[in-house]
XYZ file of C-alpha atoms in Angstrom:
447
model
C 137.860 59.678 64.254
C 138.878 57.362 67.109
C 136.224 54.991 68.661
C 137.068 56.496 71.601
C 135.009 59.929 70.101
C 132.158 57.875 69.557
C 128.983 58.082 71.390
C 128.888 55.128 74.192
C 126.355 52.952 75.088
C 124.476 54.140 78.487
C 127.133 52.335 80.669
C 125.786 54.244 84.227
C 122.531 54.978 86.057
C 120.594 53.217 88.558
C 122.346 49.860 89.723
C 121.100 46.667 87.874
C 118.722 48.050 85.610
C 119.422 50.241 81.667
C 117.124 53.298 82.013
C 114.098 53.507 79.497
C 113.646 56.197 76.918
C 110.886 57.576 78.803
C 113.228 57.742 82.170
C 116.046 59.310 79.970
C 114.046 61.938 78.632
C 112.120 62.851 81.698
C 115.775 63.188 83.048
C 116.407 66.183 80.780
C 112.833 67.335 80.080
C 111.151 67.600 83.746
C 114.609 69.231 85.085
C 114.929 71.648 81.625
C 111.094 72.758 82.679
C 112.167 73.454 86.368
C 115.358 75.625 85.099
C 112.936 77.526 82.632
C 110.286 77.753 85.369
C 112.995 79.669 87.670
C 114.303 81.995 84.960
C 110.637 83.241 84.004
C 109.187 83.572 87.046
C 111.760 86.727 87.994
C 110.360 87.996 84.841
C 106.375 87.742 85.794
C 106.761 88.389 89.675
C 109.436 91.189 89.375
C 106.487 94.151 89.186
C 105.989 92.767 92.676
C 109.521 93.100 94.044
C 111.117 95.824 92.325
C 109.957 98.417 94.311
C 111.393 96.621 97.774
C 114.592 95.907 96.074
C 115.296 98.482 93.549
C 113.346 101.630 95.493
C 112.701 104.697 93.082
C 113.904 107.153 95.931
C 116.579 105.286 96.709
C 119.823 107.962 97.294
C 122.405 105.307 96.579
C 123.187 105.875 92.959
C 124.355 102.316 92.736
C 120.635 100.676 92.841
C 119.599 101.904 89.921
C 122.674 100.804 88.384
C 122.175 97.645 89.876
C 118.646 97.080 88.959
C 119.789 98.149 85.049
C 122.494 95.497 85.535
C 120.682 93.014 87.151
C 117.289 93.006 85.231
C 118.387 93.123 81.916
C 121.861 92.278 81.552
C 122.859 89.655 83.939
C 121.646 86.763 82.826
C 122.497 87.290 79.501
C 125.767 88.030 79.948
C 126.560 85.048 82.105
C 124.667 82.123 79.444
C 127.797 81.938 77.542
C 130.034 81.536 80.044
C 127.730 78.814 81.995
C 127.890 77.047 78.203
C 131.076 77.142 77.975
C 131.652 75.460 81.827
C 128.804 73.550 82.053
C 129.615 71.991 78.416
C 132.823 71.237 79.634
C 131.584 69.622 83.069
C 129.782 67.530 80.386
C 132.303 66.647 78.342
C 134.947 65.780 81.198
C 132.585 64.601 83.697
C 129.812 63.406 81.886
C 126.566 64.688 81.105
C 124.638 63.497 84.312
C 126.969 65.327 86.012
C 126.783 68.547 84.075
C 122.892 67.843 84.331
C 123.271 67.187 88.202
C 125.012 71.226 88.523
C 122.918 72.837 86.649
C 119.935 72.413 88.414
C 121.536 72.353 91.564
C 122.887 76.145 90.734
C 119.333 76.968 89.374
C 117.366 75.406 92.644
C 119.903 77.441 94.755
C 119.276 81.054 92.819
C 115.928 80.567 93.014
C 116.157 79.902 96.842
C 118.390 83.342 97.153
C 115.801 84.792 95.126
C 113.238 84.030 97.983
C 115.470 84.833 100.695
C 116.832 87.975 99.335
C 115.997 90.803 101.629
C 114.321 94.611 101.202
C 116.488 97.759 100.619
C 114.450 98.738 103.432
C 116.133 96.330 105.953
C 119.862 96.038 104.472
C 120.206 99.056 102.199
C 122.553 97.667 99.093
C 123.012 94.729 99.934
C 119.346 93.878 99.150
C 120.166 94.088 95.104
C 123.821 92.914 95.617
C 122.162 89.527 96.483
C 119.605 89.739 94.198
C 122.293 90.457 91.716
C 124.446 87.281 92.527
C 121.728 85.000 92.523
C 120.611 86.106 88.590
C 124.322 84.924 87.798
C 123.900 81.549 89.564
C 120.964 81.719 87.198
C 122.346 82.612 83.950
C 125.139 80.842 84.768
C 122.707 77.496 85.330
C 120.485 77.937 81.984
C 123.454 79.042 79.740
C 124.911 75.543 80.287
C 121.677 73.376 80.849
C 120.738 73.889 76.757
C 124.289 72.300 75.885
C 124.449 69.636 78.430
C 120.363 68.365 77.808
C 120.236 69.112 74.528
C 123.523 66.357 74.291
C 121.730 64.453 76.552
C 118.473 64.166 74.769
C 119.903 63.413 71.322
C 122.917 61.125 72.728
C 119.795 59.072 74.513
C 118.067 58.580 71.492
C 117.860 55.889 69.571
C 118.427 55.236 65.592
C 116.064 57.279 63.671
C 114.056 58.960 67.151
C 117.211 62.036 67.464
C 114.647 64.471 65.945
C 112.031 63.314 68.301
C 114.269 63.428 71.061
C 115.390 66.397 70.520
C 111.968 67.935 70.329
C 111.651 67.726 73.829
C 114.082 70.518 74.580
C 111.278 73.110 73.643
C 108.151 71.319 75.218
C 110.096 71.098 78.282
C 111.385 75.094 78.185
C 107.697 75.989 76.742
C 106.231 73.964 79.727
C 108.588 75.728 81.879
C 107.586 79.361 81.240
C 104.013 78.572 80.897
C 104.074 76.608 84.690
C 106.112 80.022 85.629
C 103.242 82.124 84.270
C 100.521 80.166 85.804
C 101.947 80.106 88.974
C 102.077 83.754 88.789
C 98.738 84.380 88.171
C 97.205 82.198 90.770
C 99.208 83.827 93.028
C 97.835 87.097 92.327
C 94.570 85.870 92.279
C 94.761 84.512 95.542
C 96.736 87.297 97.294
C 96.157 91.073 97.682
C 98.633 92.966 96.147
C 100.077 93.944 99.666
C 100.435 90.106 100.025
C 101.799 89.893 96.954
C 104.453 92.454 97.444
C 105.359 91.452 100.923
C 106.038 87.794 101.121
C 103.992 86.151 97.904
C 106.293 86.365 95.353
C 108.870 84.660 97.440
C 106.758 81.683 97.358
C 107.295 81.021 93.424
C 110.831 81.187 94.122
C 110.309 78.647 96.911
C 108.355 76.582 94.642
C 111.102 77.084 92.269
C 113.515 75.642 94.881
C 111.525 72.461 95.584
C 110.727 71.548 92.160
C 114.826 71.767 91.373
C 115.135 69.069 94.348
C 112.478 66.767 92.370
C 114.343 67.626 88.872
C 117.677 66.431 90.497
C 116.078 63.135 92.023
C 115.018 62.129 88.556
C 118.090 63.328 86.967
C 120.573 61.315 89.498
C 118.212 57.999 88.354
C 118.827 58.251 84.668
C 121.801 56.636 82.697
C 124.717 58.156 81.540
C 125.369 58.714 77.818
C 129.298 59.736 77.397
C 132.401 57.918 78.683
C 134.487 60.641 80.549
C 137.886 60.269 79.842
C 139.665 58.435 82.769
C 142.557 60.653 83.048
C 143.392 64.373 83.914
C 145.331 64.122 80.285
C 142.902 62.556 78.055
C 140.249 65.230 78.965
C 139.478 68.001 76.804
C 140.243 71.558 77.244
C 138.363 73.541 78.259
C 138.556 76.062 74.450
C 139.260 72.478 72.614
C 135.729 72.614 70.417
C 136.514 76.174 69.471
C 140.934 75.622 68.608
C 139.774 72.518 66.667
C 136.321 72.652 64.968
C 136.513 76.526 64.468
C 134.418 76.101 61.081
C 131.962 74.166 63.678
C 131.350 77.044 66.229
C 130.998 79.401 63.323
C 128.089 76.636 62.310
C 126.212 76.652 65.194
C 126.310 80.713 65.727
C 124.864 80.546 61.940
C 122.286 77.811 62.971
C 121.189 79.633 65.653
C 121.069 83.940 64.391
C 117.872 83.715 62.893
C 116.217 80.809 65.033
C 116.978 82.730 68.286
C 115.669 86.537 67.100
C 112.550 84.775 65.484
C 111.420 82.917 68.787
C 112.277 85.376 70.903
C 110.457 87.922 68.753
C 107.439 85.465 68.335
C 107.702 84.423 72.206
C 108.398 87.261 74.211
C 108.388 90.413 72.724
C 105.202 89.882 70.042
C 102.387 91.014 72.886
C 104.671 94.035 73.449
C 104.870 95.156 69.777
C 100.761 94.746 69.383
C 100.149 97.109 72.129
C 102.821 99.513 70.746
C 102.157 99.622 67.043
C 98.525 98.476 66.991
C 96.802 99.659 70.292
C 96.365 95.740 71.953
C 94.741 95.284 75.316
C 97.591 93.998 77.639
C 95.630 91.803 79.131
C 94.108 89.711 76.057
C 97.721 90.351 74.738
C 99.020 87.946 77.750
C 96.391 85.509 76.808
C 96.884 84.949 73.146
C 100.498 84.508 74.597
C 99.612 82.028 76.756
C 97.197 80.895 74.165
C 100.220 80.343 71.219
C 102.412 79.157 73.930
C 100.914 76.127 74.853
C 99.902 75.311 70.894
C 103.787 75.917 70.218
C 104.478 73.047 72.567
C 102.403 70.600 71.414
C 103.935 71.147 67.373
C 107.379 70.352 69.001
C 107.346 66.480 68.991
C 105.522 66.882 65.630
C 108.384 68.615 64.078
C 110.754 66.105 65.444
C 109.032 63.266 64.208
C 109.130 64.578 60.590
C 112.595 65.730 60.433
C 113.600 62.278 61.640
C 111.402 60.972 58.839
C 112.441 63.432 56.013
C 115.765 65.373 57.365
C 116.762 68.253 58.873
C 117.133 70.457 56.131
C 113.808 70.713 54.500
C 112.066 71.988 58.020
C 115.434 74.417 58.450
C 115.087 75.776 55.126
C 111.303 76.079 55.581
C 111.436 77.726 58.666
C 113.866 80.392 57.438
C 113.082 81.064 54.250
C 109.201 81.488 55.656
C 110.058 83.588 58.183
C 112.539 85.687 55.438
C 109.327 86.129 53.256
C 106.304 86.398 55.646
C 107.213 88.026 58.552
C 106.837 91.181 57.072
C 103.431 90.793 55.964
C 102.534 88.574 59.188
C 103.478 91.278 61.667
C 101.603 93.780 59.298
C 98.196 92.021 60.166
C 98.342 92.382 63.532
C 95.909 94.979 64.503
C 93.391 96.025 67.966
C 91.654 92.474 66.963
C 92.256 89.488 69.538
C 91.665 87.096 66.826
C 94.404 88.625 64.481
C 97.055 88.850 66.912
C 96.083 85.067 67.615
C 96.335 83.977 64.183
C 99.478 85.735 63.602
C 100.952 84.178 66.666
C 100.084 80.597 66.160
C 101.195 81.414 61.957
C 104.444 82.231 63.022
C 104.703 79.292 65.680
C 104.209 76.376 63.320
C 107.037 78.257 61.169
C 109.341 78.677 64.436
C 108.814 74.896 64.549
C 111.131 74.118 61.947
C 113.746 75.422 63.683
C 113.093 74.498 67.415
C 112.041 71.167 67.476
C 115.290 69.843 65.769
C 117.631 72.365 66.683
C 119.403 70.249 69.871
C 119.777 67.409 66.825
C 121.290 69.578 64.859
C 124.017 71.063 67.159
C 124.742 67.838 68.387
C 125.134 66.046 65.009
C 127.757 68.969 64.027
C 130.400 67.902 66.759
C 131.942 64.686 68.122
C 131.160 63.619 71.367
C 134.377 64.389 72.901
C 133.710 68.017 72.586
C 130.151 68.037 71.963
C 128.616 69.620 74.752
C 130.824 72.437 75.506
C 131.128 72.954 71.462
C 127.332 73.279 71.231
C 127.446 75.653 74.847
C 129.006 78.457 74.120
C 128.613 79.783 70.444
C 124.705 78.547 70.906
C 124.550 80.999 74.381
C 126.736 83.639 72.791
C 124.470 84.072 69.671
C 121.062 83.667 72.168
C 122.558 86.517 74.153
C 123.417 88.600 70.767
C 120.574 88.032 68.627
C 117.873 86.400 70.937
C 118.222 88.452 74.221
C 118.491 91.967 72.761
C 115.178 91.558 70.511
C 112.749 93.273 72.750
C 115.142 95.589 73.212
C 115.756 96.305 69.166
C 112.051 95.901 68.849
C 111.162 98.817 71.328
C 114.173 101.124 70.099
C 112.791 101.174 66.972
C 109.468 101.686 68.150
C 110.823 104.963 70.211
C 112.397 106.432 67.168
C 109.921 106.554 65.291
C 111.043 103.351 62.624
C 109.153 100.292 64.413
C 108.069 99.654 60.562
C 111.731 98.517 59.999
C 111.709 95.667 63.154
C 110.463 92.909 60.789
C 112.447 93.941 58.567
C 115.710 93.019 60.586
C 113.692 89.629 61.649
C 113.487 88.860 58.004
C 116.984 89.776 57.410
C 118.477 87.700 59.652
C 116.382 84.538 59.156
C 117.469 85.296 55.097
C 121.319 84.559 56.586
C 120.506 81.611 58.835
C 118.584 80.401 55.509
C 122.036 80.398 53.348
C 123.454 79.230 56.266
C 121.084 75.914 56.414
C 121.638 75.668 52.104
C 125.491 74.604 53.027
C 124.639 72.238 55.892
C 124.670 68.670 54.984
C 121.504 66.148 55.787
C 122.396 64.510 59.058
C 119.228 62.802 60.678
C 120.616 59.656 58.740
C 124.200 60.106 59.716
C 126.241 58.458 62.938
C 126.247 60.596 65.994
C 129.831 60.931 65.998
C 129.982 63.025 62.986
C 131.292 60.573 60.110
C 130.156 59.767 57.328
C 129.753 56.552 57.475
C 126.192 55.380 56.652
C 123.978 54.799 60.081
C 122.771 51.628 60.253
C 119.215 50.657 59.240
C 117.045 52.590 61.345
C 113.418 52.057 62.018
C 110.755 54.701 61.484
C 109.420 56.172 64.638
C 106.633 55.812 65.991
C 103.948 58.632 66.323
């Protein structure tokens, strides 16, 4: 591999001064947390908006279409494409830059979000713009996992990847908690006619403003790849895929059984206690909230250790405990706050094996010419296969009458990420740039 593939030093940022660790990961982590804040508060404030923009008695046969479309599919279906784009924006342009577009596209869905108007007033056009600003979105957080997970691990220094790379999930868990939160105080300030008629459009507001403060820290940080110079020496744009085709295969392996298993264990979990044991929604949302914020404070934990013992062991861990023990885990959960808790917070520190290094991992598979748009789009493709369609799988088999066998397909496919991990070689101690040349001496971080 050239030099020229090698990760540079931070050669760009704020005039006259190299950026600090801290600066460079509140770059990536504060605007991550603002992108994740937008994409889950359409989740917790669409009960209050549906109705004016998807109406039941609606004649138009297209708005329920729409709604289907929009709700579910959308953003899904758009994550791989804004990893493969955004990746490349990062890999041409540089990774501020991606960074700098992908919150700028996320700020301006959420603002279309809060402007979009009622069926009442403009008939279909009401979900048509709703409908175009979830693309902006999926668009925005398909590409911001390749471009700040690069970022993150790129920034670190020798022997602190793991640690860096940690920060991807505090940030995205601090995201969708701030999202919930917001959420809730809203409806506990505001009627529900309030809330209907003009509150939820503040959270998207909110949403709006806090993407302007991600984008003024983001434009201060240093950059961590050399663009090529010329129109030539860039990549193109399916480069990472033509080239390192055993690579993308890698990271869609990495990621099968990592995805299903934290969306299962973040999303859809509250959902399957109240359909196979009976659980009160509302202390369901609180152990959720509850797990949640324990799940992000294991993160830098996990990063720490895999930087101190490698990768593999807290891969390996993670899968082949989730292979054995979901099963049994998701058994326990019955009526019982306390048993859905313990279950929930189980299966975090488990899920913690996987999240916390899993932007180290991607990025140590690929050089840096390719990196970020090699990590983008198999990671979003597999997230929208495996990951996005959980609840989904989860409640279909709940509806025919075989929700017995969802854990089973959980522990199936963390069994195949598991052989997966066996063939991956140790990397925390490698060069970024994918040789195999020995790293130099590295320190041992820091707590």
């Amino acid at each position: 591999m050239s030099s020229a593939e090698h990760t540079e030093p931070l050669t760009k940022g704020a005039p006259g001064r190299t950026a600090s660790p801290l600066r460079q990961l509140a770059a990536a982590s504060v605007g991550n947390a603002v992108e994740w804040y937008d994409w889950y508060a359409y989740s917790f404030l669409a009960v209050y908006f549906a109705d004016q923009v998807f109406p039941k008695d609606a004649g138009n046969s297209l708005v329920p279409l729409l709604s289907t479309f929009a709700v579910f599919a959308v953003g899904f279906f758009m994550r791989p494409v804004g990893g493969l784009l955004m990746g490349a924006v990062a890999d041409r342009r540089g990774r501020r830059a991606a960074l700098t577009l992908t919150i700028l596209l996320m700020g301006g869905g959420s603002l279309l979000v809060a402007l979009t108007p009622t069926y009442a007033a403009t008939g279909v056009l009401a979900p048509v713009v709703l409908v175009v600003a979830r693309l902006v979105q999926g668009l925005s957080v398909g590409g911001e996992f390749a471009a700040s997970s690069t970022f993150l691990v790129e920034s670190a220094s020798p022997g602190r990847r793991g640690l860096f790379s940690s920060f991807l999930y505090v940030s995205t868990t601090f995201g969708q908690l701030l999202a919930s939160g917001v959420a809730a105080l809203l409806a506990a300030l505001l009627s529900d006619a309030q809330m209907g008629s003009w509150g939820w459009r503040v959270a998207f507001l909110g949403g709006a403003l806090l993407s302007l403060l991600g984008l003024w820290i983001r434009r201060g940080a240093q950059e961590t790849h050399r663009a090529p110079q010329s129109a030539a020496e860039r990549p193109g744009l399916f480069e990472a895929l033509r080239h390192h085709p055993r690579a993308s295969l890698l990271i869609g392996g990495i990621t099968a059984g990592g995805t299903l298993a934290y969306y299962t264990w973040t999303t859809y979990l509250p959902t399957y206690a109240q359909v196979n044991a009976g659980f009160d929604k509302g202390d369901a949302l609180t152990v959720g909230t509850l797990s949640l914020a324990f799940f992000m404070l294991l993160q830098p934990l996990g990063g720490i250790l895999s930087d101190r013992i490698g990768r593999k062991p807290l891969l390996l861990g993670f899968s082949l405990g989730f292979a054995v023990l979901v099963v049994p885990l998701l058994g326990l959960v019955t009526d019982a706050f306390w048993s859905l808790l313990l279950v929930q917070c189980a299966g975090m520190v488990l899920l913690t094996g996987y999240t916390a290094v899993a932007a180290a991992v991607n990025a140590e598979v690929f050089p840096a010419r390719v990196r970020a748009a090699g990590i983008g789009f198999p990671y979003s493709l597999t997230v929208a296969l495996f990951g996005g369609t959980a609840p989904y799988v989860g409640t279909w088999f709940a509806s025919s009458g075989h929700g017995g066998l969802f854990p089973w397909y959980v522990a199936a496919l963390c069994l195949v990420s598991f052989v997966v991990y066996l063939t991956l070689p140790e990397t925390a101690r490698r060069p970024l740039d994918g040789t195999d040349a020995p790293a130099p001496e590295q320190a041992a971080p820091q707590a």
